[in-house]
Tab-separated table of C-alpha atoms in Angstrom:
chain	number	residue	atom	x	y	z
A	1	MET	CA	-0.373	-30.250	-5.760
A	2	THR	CA	-3.635	-28.287	-5.977
A	3	SER	CA	-3.441	-25.297	-8.299
A	4	LEU	CA	-3.904	-21.747	-7.038
A	5	ARG	CA	-6.960	-21.316	-9.267
A	6	LEU	CA	-8.682	-24.361	-7.734
A	7	ARG	CA	-7.866	-23.225	-4.204
A	8	LEU	CA	-9.280	-19.751	-4.883
A	9	VAL	CA	-12.481	-21.175	-6.402
A	10	ALA	CA	-12.833	-23.581	-3.459
A	11	SER	CA	-12.392	-20.681	-1.040
A	12	THR	CA	-15.073	-18.743	-2.917
A	13	CYS	CA	-17.440	-21.711	-2.716
A	14	VAL	CA	-16.808	-22.124	1.020
A	15	VAL	CA	-17.578	-18.444	1.597
A	16	ALA	CA	-20.708	-18.669	-0.557
A	17	LEU	CA	-21.866	-21.868	1.203
A	18	THR	CA	-21.323	-20.312	4.617
A	19	SER	CA	-23.246	-17.191	3.621
A	20	LEU	CA	-26.096	-19.251	2.154
A	21	GLY	CA	-26.212	-21.424	5.269
A	22	ILE	CA	-26.440	-18.452	7.588
A	23	ALA	CA	-29.092	-16.811	5.410
A	24	GLY	CA	-31.085	-20.081	5.171
A	25	VAL	CA	-31.028	-20.683	8.918
A	26	ALA	CA	-32.066	-17.109	9.581
A	27	ALA	CA	-34.918	-17.314	7.034
A	28	PHE	CA	-36.067	-20.713	8.348
A	29	HIS	CA	-36.103	-19.458	11.926
A	30	ALA	CA	-37.910	-16.257	10.975
A	31	ILE	CA	-40.638	-18.084	9.014
A	32	THR	CA	-41.097	-20.689	11.761
A	33	SER	CA	-41.396	-18.011	14.398
A	34	SER	CA	-43.900	-16.144	12.225
A	35	GLN	CA	-46.022	-19.259	11.788
A	36	LEU	CA	-46.026	-19.943	15.526
A	37	ASN	CA	-47.016	-16.352	16.187
A	38	GLU	CA	-49.935	-16.717	13.762
A	39	VAL	CA	-51.050	-19.922	15.548
A	40	ASP	CA	-50.782	-18.215	18.918
A	41	ASP	CA	-52.857	-15.307	17.587
A	42	THR	CA	-55.505	-17.782	16.377
A	43	LEU	CA	-55.631	-19.442	19.793
A	44	GLN	CA	-55.746	-16.058	21.478
A	45	ARG	CA	-58.671	-14.904	19.307
A	46	THR	CA	-60.600	-18.173	19.746
A	47	HIS	CA	-60.281	-18.697	23.503
A	48	GLU	CA	-62.819	-16.015	24.489
A	49	ALA	CA	-65.599	-17.498	22.337
A	50	VAL	CA	-64.786	-20.986	23.608
A	51	GLU	CA	-64.701	-19.737	27.191
A	52	GLN	CA	-68.146	-18.134	26.831
A	53	THR	CA	-69.536	-21.258	25.219
A	54	VAL	CA	-68.177	-23.429	28.025
A	55	GLN	CA	-69.608	-21.115	30.672
A	56	ARG	CA	-73.057	-21.035	29.004
A	57	GLY	CA	-73.099	-24.811	28.638
A	58	SER	CA	-72.061	-25.464	32.191
A	59	GLY	CA	-74.368	-28.143	33.620
A	60	SER	CA	-75.546	-29.406	30.221
A	61	ASP	CA	-74.663	-32.826	28.869
A	62	THR	CA	-71.230	-33.456	27.374
A	63	ASP	CA	-72.419	-34.104	23.830
A	64	SER	CA	-74.287	-30.814	23.625
A	65	LEU	CA	-71.343	-28.938	25.033
A	66	SER	CA	-68.935	-30.646	22.632
A	67	SER	CA	-71.131	-29.805	19.678
A	68	ALA	CA	-71.389	-26.169	20.738
A	69	VAL	CA	-67.661	-25.843	21.284
A	70	ALA	CA	-66.855	-27.594	17.957
A	71	GLN	CA	-68.966	-25.008	16.180
A	72	VAL	CA	-67.100	-22.105	17.872
A	73	ALA	CA	-63.604	-23.638	17.403
A	74	PRO	CA	-63.753	-25.948	14.388
A	75	GLY	CA	-60.739	-28.205	13.992
A	76	LEU	CA	-59.143	-27.120	17.296
A	77	PHE	CA	-58.285	-29.364	20.223
A	78	VAL	CA	-60.355	-28.299	23.252
A	79	ALA	CA	-60.117	-29.658	26.807
A	80	VAL	CA	-61.746	-28.454	30.021
A	81	LEU	CA	-60.518	-29.501	33.466
A	82	ASP	CA	-62.454	-28.858	36.645
A	83	GLU	CA	-60.966	-27.575	39.853
A	84	ASP	CA	-59.942	-31.115	40.861
A	85	GLY	CA	-58.118	-31.734	37.579
A	86	THR	CA	-60.799	-34.015	36.193
A	87	VAL	CA	-61.265	-33.824	32.438
A	88	GLU	CA	-64.800	-32.572	31.811
A	89	LEU	CA	-64.460	-32.075	28.068
A	90	SER	CA	-61.978	-33.248	25.424
A	91	ILE	CA	-62.421	-32.550	21.710
A	92	PRO	CA	-59.651	-33.832	19.367
A	93	ALA	CA	-58.084	-31.584	16.718
A	94	ARG	CA	-59.105	-32.347	13.172
A	95	VAL	CA	-57.314	-31.412	9.937
A	96	ALA	CA	-58.771	-32.228	6.564
A	97	GLY	CA	-57.114	-35.284	5.132
A	98	HIS	CA	-55.368	-36.157	8.395
A	99	GLU	CA	-56.164	-38.188	11.475
A	100	SER	CA	-57.666	-36.551	14.525
A	101	LEU	CA	-55.193	-35.575	17.212
A	102	THR	CA	-55.552	-35.458	20.978
A	103	VAL	CA	-53.314	-34.903	23.964
A	104	ASP	CA	-53.550	-36.605	27.364
A	105	VAL	CA	-54.032	-33.426	29.369
A	106	ARG	CA	-53.506	-35.329	32.594
A	107	LYS	CA	-49.858	-35.630	31.701
A	108	LEU	CA	-49.521	-31.863	31.242
A	109	ASP	CA	-47.744	-29.960	33.930
A	110	ILE	CA	-50.717	-27.844	35.064
A	111	ALA	CA	-50.743	-26.538	38.643
A	112	ALA	CA	-53.902	-27.039	40.679
A	113	PRO	CA	-55.895	-23.789	40.592
A	114	ASN	CA	-56.762	-21.818	43.662
A	115	ALA	CA	-60.420	-21.191	44.280
A	116	GLY	CA	-61.607	-17.971	42.683
A	117	SER	CA	-58.243	-17.200	41.034
A	118	ARG	CA	-57.579	-16.466	37.381
A	119	ALA	CA	-54.339	-16.306	35.456
A	120	ASP	CA	-53.910	-12.997	33.643
A	121	VAL	CA	-51.270	-14.391	31.275
A	122	PRO	CA	-51.993	-17.639	29.388
A	123	ALA	CA	-49.274	-20.282	28.834
A	124	PHE	CA	-48.339	-21.440	25.310
A	125	THR	CA	-46.603	-24.805	24.919
A	126	THR	CA	-45.945	-27.390	22.221
A	127	ARG	CA	-46.733	-31.023	22.926
A	128	ARG	CA	-46.608	-34.199	20.867
A	129	ALA	CA	-50.007	-35.754	20.110
A	130	ASP	CA	-50.848	-39.173	21.502
A	131	ASP	CA	-49.548	-42.100	19.435
A	132	THR	CA	-48.203	-39.807	16.631
A	133	ASP	CA	-45.204	-37.638	15.857
A	134	VAL	CA	-47.360	-34.619	15.133
A	135	GLU	CA	-47.114	-31.719	17.553
A	136	LEU	CA	-49.876	-29.500	18.870
A	137	ARG	CA	-49.595	-25.885	19.877
A	138	LEU	CA	-51.484	-25.499	23.171
A	139	ARG	CA	-52.861	-22.499	25.046
A	140	THR	CA	-53.656	-23.023	28.731
A	141	SER	CA	-55.643	-20.525	30.822
A	142	ARG	CA	-58.121	-20.338	33.712
A	143	ILE	CA	-61.677	-19.237	33.317
A	144	ASP	CA	-63.970	-17.478	35.796
A	145	ASP	CA	-65.370	-20.557	37.497
A	146	GLY	CA	-61.855	-21.865	38.293
A	147	LYS	CA	-61.758	-24.376	35.512
A	148	VAL	CA	-58.781	-24.760	33.173
A	149	LEU	CA	-59.352	-24.272	29.451
A	150	ILE	CA	-56.857	-25.829	27.005
A	151	LEU	CA	-56.952	-24.997	23.305
A	152	GLY	CA	-54.688	-26.592	20.690
A	153	VAL	CA	-53.902	-26.359	16.980
A	154	SER	CA	-52.245	-29.098	14.932
A	155	LEU	CA	-48.805	-28.124	13.597
A	156	GLU	CA	-48.868	-30.807	10.904
A	157	GLU	CA	-49.432	-28.348	8.051
A	158	ILE	CA	-46.778	-26.032	9.486
A	159	GLU	CA	-44.364	-28.963	9.672
A	160	GLU	CA	-45.089	-29.795	6.043
A	161	SER	CA	-44.459	-26.182	5.045
A	162	ARG	CA	-41.184	-26.296	6.994
A	163	GLN	CA	-40.103	-29.378	5.082
A	164	ARG	CA	-40.976	-27.705	1.787
A	165	LEU	CA	-39.089	-24.573	2.844
A	166	LEU	CA	-36.051	-26.656	3.820
A	167	GLY	CA	-36.108	-28.446	0.472
A	168	ILE	CA	-36.440	-25.168	-1.426
A	169	GLU	CA	-33.540	-23.701	0.523
A	170	LEU	CA	-31.351	-26.729	-0.230
A	171	VAL	CA	-32.148	-26.564	-3.943
A	172	VAL	CA	-31.592	-22.818	-4.062
A	173	ALA	CA	-28.323	-23.223	-2.133
A	174	ALA	CA	-27.108	-25.906	-4.563
A	175	ILE	CA	-27.976	-23.749	-7.591
A	176	ALA	CA	-26.407	-20.657	-6.021
A	177	LEU	CA	-23.293	-22.666	-5.110
A	178	ALA	CA	-22.987	-23.954	-8.666
A	179	ILE	CA	-23.390	-20.442	-10.064
A	180	SER	CA	-20.837	-19.100	-7.562
A	181	ALA	CA	-18.376	-21.829	-8.516
A	182	GLY	CA	-18.810	-21.096	-12.242
A	183	MET	CA	-18.567	-17.337	-11.870
A	184	GLY	CA	-15.694	-17.721	-9.432
A	185	TRP	CA	-13.831	-19.908	-11.928
A	186	VAL	CA	-14.311	-17.333	-14.696
A	187	LEU	CA	-13.356	-14.368	-12.512
A	188	VAL	CA	-10.360	-16.122	-10.968
A	189	ASP	CA	-9.216	-17.216	-14.418
A	190	ALA	CA	-9.428	-13.600	-15.630
A	191	GLY	CA	-7.707	-12.325	-12.494
A	192	LEU	CA	-4.864	-14.836	-12.795
A	193	ARG	CA	-4.248	-14.148	-16.498
A	194	PRO	CA	-1.498	-11.563	-15.736
A	195	LEU	CA	0.089	-14.089	-13.380
A	196	ARG	CA	0.076	-16.688	-16.174
A	197	ASP	CA	1.755	-14.124	-18.423
A	198	VAL	CA	4.417	-13.659	-15.741
A	199	GLU	CA	4.816	-17.434	-15.511
A	200	ALA	CA	5.088	-17.776	-19.300
A	201	THR	CA	7.704	-15.028	-19.503
A	202	ALA	CA	9.709	-16.562	-16.662
A	203	ARG	CA	9.543	-19.980	-18.310
A	204	ARG	CA	10.638	-18.496	-21.659
A	205	ILE	CA	13.572	-16.794	-19.951
A	206	ALA	CA	14.484	-20.062	-18.217
A	207	ASP	CA	14.249	-22.094	-21.437
A	208	GLU	CA	15.859	-19.615	-23.834
A	209	GLY	CA	18.176	-17.820	-21.418
A	210	ASP	CA	17.245	-14.466	-22.988
A	211	LEU	CA	17.247	-11.874	-20.201
A	212	ASP	CA	16.025	-9.103	-22.494
A	213	HIS	CA	12.398	-10.157	-21.998
A	214	GLU	CA	10.272	-7.922	-19.781
A	215	VAL	CA	7.602	-9.348	-17.487
A	216	PRO	CA	4.256	-7.776	-18.531
A	217	GLY	CA	1.944	-5.967	-16.117
A	218	GLY	CA	4.643	-4.082	-14.246
A	219	ASP	CA	2.723	-0.811	-14.466
A	220	GLY	CA	-0.339	-2.022	-12.543
A	221	PRO	CA	-1.094	-1.150	-8.878
A	222	THR	CA	-2.121	-4.728	-8.032
A	223	GLU	CA	-0.117	-7.408	-6.247
A	224	ILE	CA	0.644	-9.033	-9.611
A	225	GLY	CA	1.841	-5.642	-10.890
A	226	THR	CA	4.109	-5.329	-7.859
A	227	LEU	CA	5.432	-8.855	-8.519
A	228	ALA	CA	6.060	-8.020	-12.179
A	229	THR	CA	7.883	-4.826	-11.189
A	230	ALA	CA	10.046	-6.753	-8.722
A	231	LEU	CA	10.851	-9.394	-11.363
A	232	ASN	CA	11.705	-6.729	-13.956
A	233	THR	CA	13.981	-5.029	-11.420
A	234	MET	CA	15.648	-8.369	-10.684
A	235	LEU	CA	16.080	-9.055	-14.410
A	236	ALA	CA	17.556	-5.599	-14.925
A	237	ARG	CA	20.080	-6.199	-12.144
A	238	ILE	CA	20.918	-9.627	-13.557
A	239	ARG	CA	21.441	-8.055	-16.975
A	240	GLU	CA	23.662	-5.417	-15.393
A	241	ALA	CA	25.632	-8.127	-13.587
A	242	PHE	CA	26.089	-10.099	-16.807
A	243	ALA	CA	27.007	-6.911	-18.656
A	244	GLU	CA	29.608	-6.114	-15.990
A	245	ARG	CA	30.922	-9.669	-16.212
A	246	ASP	CA	31.113	-9.454	-20.005
A	247	ALA	CA	32.776	-6.056	-19.763
A	248	LYS	CA	35.314	-7.471	-17.322
A	249	GLU	CA	35.960	-10.426	-19.597
A	250	ILE	CA	36.389	-8.093	-22.562
A	251	ALA	CA	38.651	-5.832	-20.521
A	252	LEU	CA	40.644	-8.858	-19.360
A	253	HIS	CA	40.942	-10.076	-22.935
A	254	GLU	CA	41.986	-6.618	-24.098
A	255	SER	CA	44.452	-6.390	-21.221
A	256	GLU	CA	45.888	-9.741	-22.219
A	257	GLN	CA	46.132	-8.583	-25.816
A	258	ARG	CA	47.796	-5.347	-24.720
A	259	MET	CA	50.234	-7.311	-22.592
A	260	ARG	CA	51.110	-9.547	-25.516
A	261	ARG	CA	51.441	-6.523	-27.769
A	262	PHE	CA	53.508	-4.810	-25.096
A	263	VAL	CA	55.890	-7.760	-24.814
A	264	ALA	CA	56.124	-7.922	-28.598
A	265	ASP	CA	56.775	-4.169	-28.797
A	266	VAL	CA	59.433	-4.299	-26.086
A	267	SER	CA	61.059	-7.226	-27.838
A	268	HIS	CA	60.938	-5.334	-31.116
A	269	GLU	CA	62.392	-2.163	-29.602
A	270	LEU	CA	65.190	-4.005	-27.822
A	271	ARG	CA	66.031	-6.320	-30.674
A	272	THR	CA	67.336	-3.546	-32.933
A	273	PRO	CA	69.873	-2.043	-30.482
A	274	LEU	CA	70.899	-5.479	-29.254
A	275	THR	CA	71.491	-6.590	-32.834
A	276	ALA	CA	73.478	-3.432	-33.483
A	277	VAL	CA	75.618	-3.926	-30.344
A	278	SER	CA	76.231	-7.544	-31.349
A	279	ALA	CA	77.274	-6.409	-34.860
A	280	TYR	CA	79.654	-3.772	-33.491
A	281	ALA	CA	81.167	-6.317	-31.102
A	282	GLU	CA	81.622	-8.753	-33.969
A	283	LEU	CA	83.264	-5.960	-35.969
A	284	ILE	CA	85.762	-5.425	-33.161
A	285	ASP	CA	86.458	-9.175	-33.005
A	286	ARG	CA	87.218	-9.183	-36.728
A	287	GLY	CA	90.077	-6.767	-36.365
A	288	ALA	CA	88.562	-3.356	-35.961
A	289	ARG	CA	90.775	-2.765	-32.887
A	290	GLU	CA	93.757	-2.636	-35.244
A	291	ARG	CA	91.984	-0.013	-37.376
A	292	PRO	CA	91.462	3.154	-35.335
A	293	ALA	CA	88.683	4.535	-37.569
A	294	ASP	CA	86.638	1.312	-37.453
A	295	LEU	CA	87.289	0.953	-33.717
A	296	ALA	CA	86.036	4.465	-33.015
A	297	ARG	CA	82.939	3.891	-35.146
A	298	ALA	CA	82.198	0.571	-33.403
A	299	LEU	CA	82.636	2.026	-29.908
A	300	ALA	CA	80.495	5.036	-30.788
A	301	GLY	CA	77.791	2.724	-32.143
A	302	ILE	CA	77.853	0.556	-29.032
A	303	GLY	CA	77.539	3.671	-26.846
A	304	SER	CA	74.659	5.066	-28.917
A	305	GLU	CA	72.691	1.828	-28.902
A	306	SER	CA	73.368	1.349	-25.158
A	307	ALA	CA	72.019	4.847	-24.482
A	308	ARG	CA	68.960	4.039	-26.551
A	309	MET	CA	68.355	0.856	-24.548
A	310	ARG	CA	68.925	2.761	-21.293
A	311	ASP	CA	66.365	5.398	-22.259
A	312	LEU	CA	63.876	2.718	-23.194
A	313	VAL	CA	64.374	0.851	-19.897
A	314	GLU	CA	64.055	4.086	-17.899
A	315	GLU	CA	60.804	4.934	-19.682
A	316	LEU	CA	59.461	1.451	-18.980
A	317	LEU	CA	60.447	1.724	-15.310
A	318	LEU	CA	58.724	5.108	-15.080
A	319	LEU	CA	55.525	3.683	-16.545
A	320	ALA	CA	55.728	0.728	-14.162
A	321	ARG	CA	56.085	3.041	-11.150
A	322	LEU	CA	53.140	5.125	-12.348
A	323	ASP	CA	51.041	1.985	-12.836
A	324	GLU	CA	51.826	0.959	-9.262
A	325	GLY	CA	50.502	4.328	-8.060
A	326	ARG	CA	53.650	5.312	-6.237
A	327	PRO	CA	53.271	8.797	-4.736
A	328	MET	CA	55.191	11.643	-6.303
A	329	ASN	CA	56.774	14.618	-4.620
A	330	MET	CA	53.722	16.903	-4.739
A	331	THR	CA	54.395	20.568	-4.007
A	332	ALA	CA	53.026	23.920	-5.105
A	333	VAL	CA	54.080	24.404	-8.737
A	334	ASP	CA	53.752	27.461	-10.943
A	335	LEU	CA	52.620	25.799	-14.154
A	336	SER	CA	53.358	28.945	-16.149
A	337	ALA	CA	57.016	28.876	-15.066
A	338	VAL	CA	57.328	25.184	-15.980
A	339	VAL	CA	56.013	25.885	-19.478
A	340	VAL	CA	58.320	28.904	-19.889
A	341	GLU	CA	61.371	26.815	-18.947
A	342	ALA	CA	60.383	24.022	-21.350
A	343	VAL	CA	59.767	26.490	-24.204
A	344	GLY	CA	63.149	28.136	-23.591
A	345	ALA	CA	64.938	24.779	-23.726
A	346	ALA	CA	63.071	23.764	-26.885
A	347	ARG	CA	63.986	27.025	-28.633
A	348	THR	CA	67.623	26.493	-27.729
A	349	MET	CA	67.692	22.882	-28.917
A	350	SER	CA	65.867	23.382	-32.224
A	351	ALA	CA	65.217	26.855	-33.542
A	352	ASP	CA	63.791	25.379	-36.765
A	353	TRP	CA	60.445	24.801	-35.030
A	354	PRO	CA	59.130	28.243	-33.995
A	355	ILE	CA	57.093	28.434	-30.774
A	356	SER	CA	54.726	31.191	-29.628
A	357	LEU	CA	53.604	31.369	-25.997
A	358	HIS	CA	50.638	33.098	-24.385
A	359	VAL	CA	50.073	33.095	-20.626
A	360	GLY	CA	46.756	34.528	-19.488
A	361	ASP	CA	46.752	33.934	-15.703
A	362	LEU	CA	48.920	32.789	-12.866
A	363	VAL	CA	48.326	29.025	-12.715
A	364	MET	CA	49.314	27.324	-9.445
A	365	VAL	CA	48.858	23.555	-9.152
A	366	ASP	CA	49.897	20.769	-6.806
A	367	GLY	CA	52.362	18.534	-8.572
A	368	ASP	CA	55.857	17.317	-9.195
A	369	ALA	CA	57.679	20.110	-11.079
A	370	SER	CA	60.171	17.785	-12.765
A	371	ARG	CA	57.441	15.420	-13.976
A	372	LEU	CA	55.326	18.290	-15.262
A	373	ARG	CA	58.384	19.592	-17.088
A	374	GLN	CA	58.790	16.115	-18.575
A	375	VAL	CA	55.183	16.276	-19.829
A	376	ILE	CA	55.826	19.553	-21.704
A	377	ASP	CA	59.220	18.360	-22.985
A	378	ASN	CA	57.714	15.138	-24.368
A	379	LEU	CA	54.929	17.013	-26.127
A	380	LEU	CA	57.368	19.497	-27.729
A	381	ALA	CA	59.687	16.624	-28.694
A	382	ASN	CA	56.702	14.866	-30.289
A	383	VAL	CA	56.117	17.959	-32.441
A	384	ARG	CA	59.757	18.034	-33.554
A	385	THR	CA	59.726	14.302	-34.290
A	386	HIS	CA	56.532	14.094	-36.315
A	387	THR	CA	56.366	17.455	-38.109
A	388	PRO	CA	58.702	18.978	-40.685
A	389	ALA	CA	61.023	21.860	-39.865
A	390	GLY	CA	59.309	25.247	-39.868
A	391	THR	CA	56.095	23.909	-38.299
A	392	GLN	CA	54.577	26.567	-36.032
A	393	THR	CA	53.667	25.605	-32.446
A	394	ASN	CA	51.318	27.743	-30.299
A	395	ILE	CA	51.197	27.234	-26.539
A	396	GLU	CA	48.544	28.747	-24.267
A	397	VAL	CA	48.474	28.659	-20.446
A	398	ARG	CA	45.328	29.791	-18.599
A	399	SER	CA	42.986	28.962	-15.746
A	400	ASP	CA	39.442	27.767	-16.378
A	401	GLY	CA	37.300	27.457	-13.242
A	402	HIS	CA	39.041	24.994	-10.959
A	403	TRP	CA	41.431	23.817	-13.661
A	404	GLY	CA	44.756	24.972	-14.968
A	405	VAL	CA	44.845	24.499	-18.747
A	406	VAL	CA	47.803	24.089	-21.121
A	407	VAL	CA	47.072	23.852	-24.858
A	408	ILE	CA	49.872	22.881	-27.285
A	409	ARG	CA	48.750	23.285	-30.891
A	410	ASP	CA	50.909	22.643	-33.959
A	411	SER	CA	50.252	23.267	-37.644
A	412	GLY	CA	51.523	19.889	-38.812
A	413	THR	CA	49.859	17.228	-40.931
A	414	GLY	CA	47.611	15.899	-38.130
A	415	MET	CA	46.318	12.349	-37.993
A	416	THR	CA	43.172	10.316	-38.542
A	417	ALA	CA	40.509	9.748	-35.886
A	418	GLU	CA	41.535	6.080	-35.589
A	419	SER	CA	45.136	7.031	-34.863
A	420	ALA	CA	44.085	9.827	-32.481
A	421	ALA	CA	42.028	7.309	-30.438
A	422	ARG	CA	45.216	5.238	-29.849
A	423	VAL	CA	47.765	8.023	-29.625
A	424	PHE	CA	48.324	7.513	-25.878
A	425	GLU	CA	48.765	3.750	-26.108
A	426	ARG	CA	52.192	2.383	-25.305
A	427	PHE	CA	54.403	1.707	-28.313
A	428	PHE	CA	51.738	3.062	-30.642
A	429	ARG	CA	53.088	4.710	-33.756
A	430	ALA	CA	51.139	5.832	-36.797
A	431	ASP	CA	53.983	4.461	-38.927
A	432	THR	CA	53.511	0.682	-38.699
A	433	SER	CA	56.851	0.066	-40.374
A	434	ARG	CA	58.574	1.405	-37.238
A	435	SER	CA	61.377	2.996	-39.186
A	436	ARG	CA	63.907	4.617	-36.873
A	437	THR	CA	63.649	7.778	-38.967
A	438	SER	CA	59.915	8.186	-38.278
A	439	GLY	CA	59.993	8.473	-34.483
A	440	GLY	CA	61.123	7.097	-31.184
A	441	SER	CA	59.983	4.117	-29.183
A	442	GLY	CA	56.320	5.159	-28.975
A	443	LEU	CA	56.345	5.699	-25.194
A	444	GLY	CA	56.496	9.493	-25.063
A	445	LEU	CA	52.789	10.244	-25.212
A	446	ALA	CA	52.000	7.198	-23.069
A	447	ILE	CA	54.247	8.675	-20.357
A	448	VAL	CA	52.513	12.053	-20.796
A	449	HIS	CA	49.113	10.430	-20.287
A	450	ALA	CA	50.265	8.473	-17.229
A	451	LEU	CA	51.838	11.566	-15.629
A	452	VAL	CA	48.705	13.655	-16.179
A	453	ASP	CA	46.604	10.875	-14.609
A	454	ALA	CA	48.994	10.739	-11.660
A	455	HIS	CA	48.327	14.478	-11.140
A	456	ARG	CA	44.532	13.804	-11.202
A	457	GLY	CA	44.306	15.690	-14.468
A	458	ARG	CA	42.796	15.204	-17.915
A	459	ILE	CA	44.293	15.148	-21.390
A	460	SER	CA	42.607	15.191	-24.789
A	461	VAL	CA	43.540	15.356	-28.469
A	462	ASP	CA	41.874	17.356	-31.228
A	463	THR	CA	43.210	16.571	-34.674
A	464	ALA	CA	42.290	15.870	-38.274
A	465	PRO	CA	44.356	15.060	-41.374
A	466	GLY	CA	45.934	18.248	-42.724
A	467	GLU	CA	44.724	20.405	-39.785
A	468	GLY	CA	47.484	19.838	-37.265
A	469	MET	CA	46.998	18.557	-33.748
A	470	ALA	CA	46.035	20.241	-30.467
A	471	ILE	CA	46.730	18.529	-27.131
A	472	THR	CA	44.901	19.981	-24.096
A	473	ILE	CA	46.081	19.279	-20.543
A	474	GLU	CA	43.866	20.133	-17.548
A	475	LEU	CA	45.251	20.001	-14.003
A	476	PRO	CA	43.327	20.870	-10.808
A	477	LEU	CA	44.317	24.251	-9.379
A	478	ARG	CA	45.920	24.516	-5.972
A	479	ARG	CA	43.294	25.236	-3.332
A	480	SER	CA	45.451	26.609	-0.516
A	481	GLU	CA	46.824	30.153	-0.605
A	482	THR	CA	50.327	30.686	-1.933
A	483	SER	CA	53.078	31.522	0.533
A	484	ARG	CA	55.415	34.487	0.274
A	485	SER	CA	58.083	32.426	-1.423
A	486	GLU	CA	55.540	31.304	-3.986
A	487	THR	CA	54.573	34.918	-4.589
A	488	ARG	CA	58.209	35.896	-5.213
A	489	ARG	CA	58.601	32.877	-7.454
A	490	SER	CA	55.492	33.880	-9.388
A	491	GLU	CA	56.839	37.399	-9.932
A	492	THR	CA	60.055	35.917	-11.302
A	493	SER	CA	58.056	33.598	-13.542
A	494	ARG	CA	56.036	36.517	-14.902
A	495	SER	CA	59.169	38.416	-15.815
A	496	GLU	CA	60.528	35.349	-17.593
A	497	ILE	CA	57.217	34.920	-19.374
A	498	SER	CA	57.328	38.525	-20.535
A	499	ARG	CA	60.814	38.062	-21.928
A	500	SER	CA	59.761	34.824	-23.602
A	501	GLU	CA	56.786	36.462	-25.273
A	502	THR	CA	58.964	39.347	-26.433
A	503	GLU	CA	61.406	36.951	-28.014
């Protein structure tokens, strides 16, 4: 297949050859026409002297007349025809170094003259000389006595000059074509250099598979620059596609790892109560039914471990329903009232963990009141589980733009940044030993995170070792106006909040 460079150079040569051909033909035609005009001017200037000489020599012998005419028109062909068309005088044309030339004037297409008439406009024609290939330029006109005067000039020298001109034009055209081809090759090679860079980059990408290479020349306004820009855009999209694929593969791998860890965690959490139930059942089989104290302890243990397994299963079912995106019973909820109720219950259950509450605004959100209460309960239970008695907890409820904000901040020991990044993972516990005295199943904060997501909210953790932990929940405020019942409910909530703050 012919290369693009060769095709472009060939196209340049064709254009140059066409231009040179047109210019050569035009120059050749112009010079030829100019030479013929000069010959015609010579014949036009000479005819009057010849005509006068012929008229003065009328009646004299032919040799005298020929000699007189040859002196007036040296080297020209001269012929005189009488009124009957008879040739009275014929002098051949002579050119130095060439044979004499003559034309059989009887073969010329000359109309018989009318008596006493004279042509005002002479006729110029070109005729081939007798027995040669040389042409003569002839001028035919009538003179006063009715005779026809024919003058002619040999075109042999003009033909030779034409041949020389044609040869010069061919040589010049060949040289110009060679120069055009060389310059065209250099210019095309320079013009295609960016395209070769594009080709080299594309080949390197194809061979090495490295999509991080950029095609050069993308900032130019030329067609090659446009091509480079298009290729860079394509490479960027391919890189994005591969990055998305890699991210999906990583996410899939992480999801698989989480699933395996989840199954292992569930197995670990269920194994302890199942082992305990099996031990209590074995204790009963060994005679504990005959000992009331041992029987009561075994039955109580079976009930406790069964409740623990039931709570774990219910938490797992709740997470599964949230993962499926099942809709919740969304209604207008006074978030301040939900927090007040949760704080009151927490104070009743465990007075050893003091709680202070500050409510700045009325915060109305769309949500499920029971699930939002579960969020606050889980967070307060997390404080009681992971901080020593006497740890102070501060709760703030406010509105911030289009968000209702709840901040629960404790003064406990806090946790590291690595643990804080995984605090909402399922079954995650900072204590890797999983001692039953150091916390629950590790699903509480995972449920909190899932419930906040289900309410289209946001949750974040701010903690550091020795500085406690602050959990911030943001829920979108309710857009529609509150009804009368909501207003009455809000007034009740405010009174409860006031009492809570006073306590």
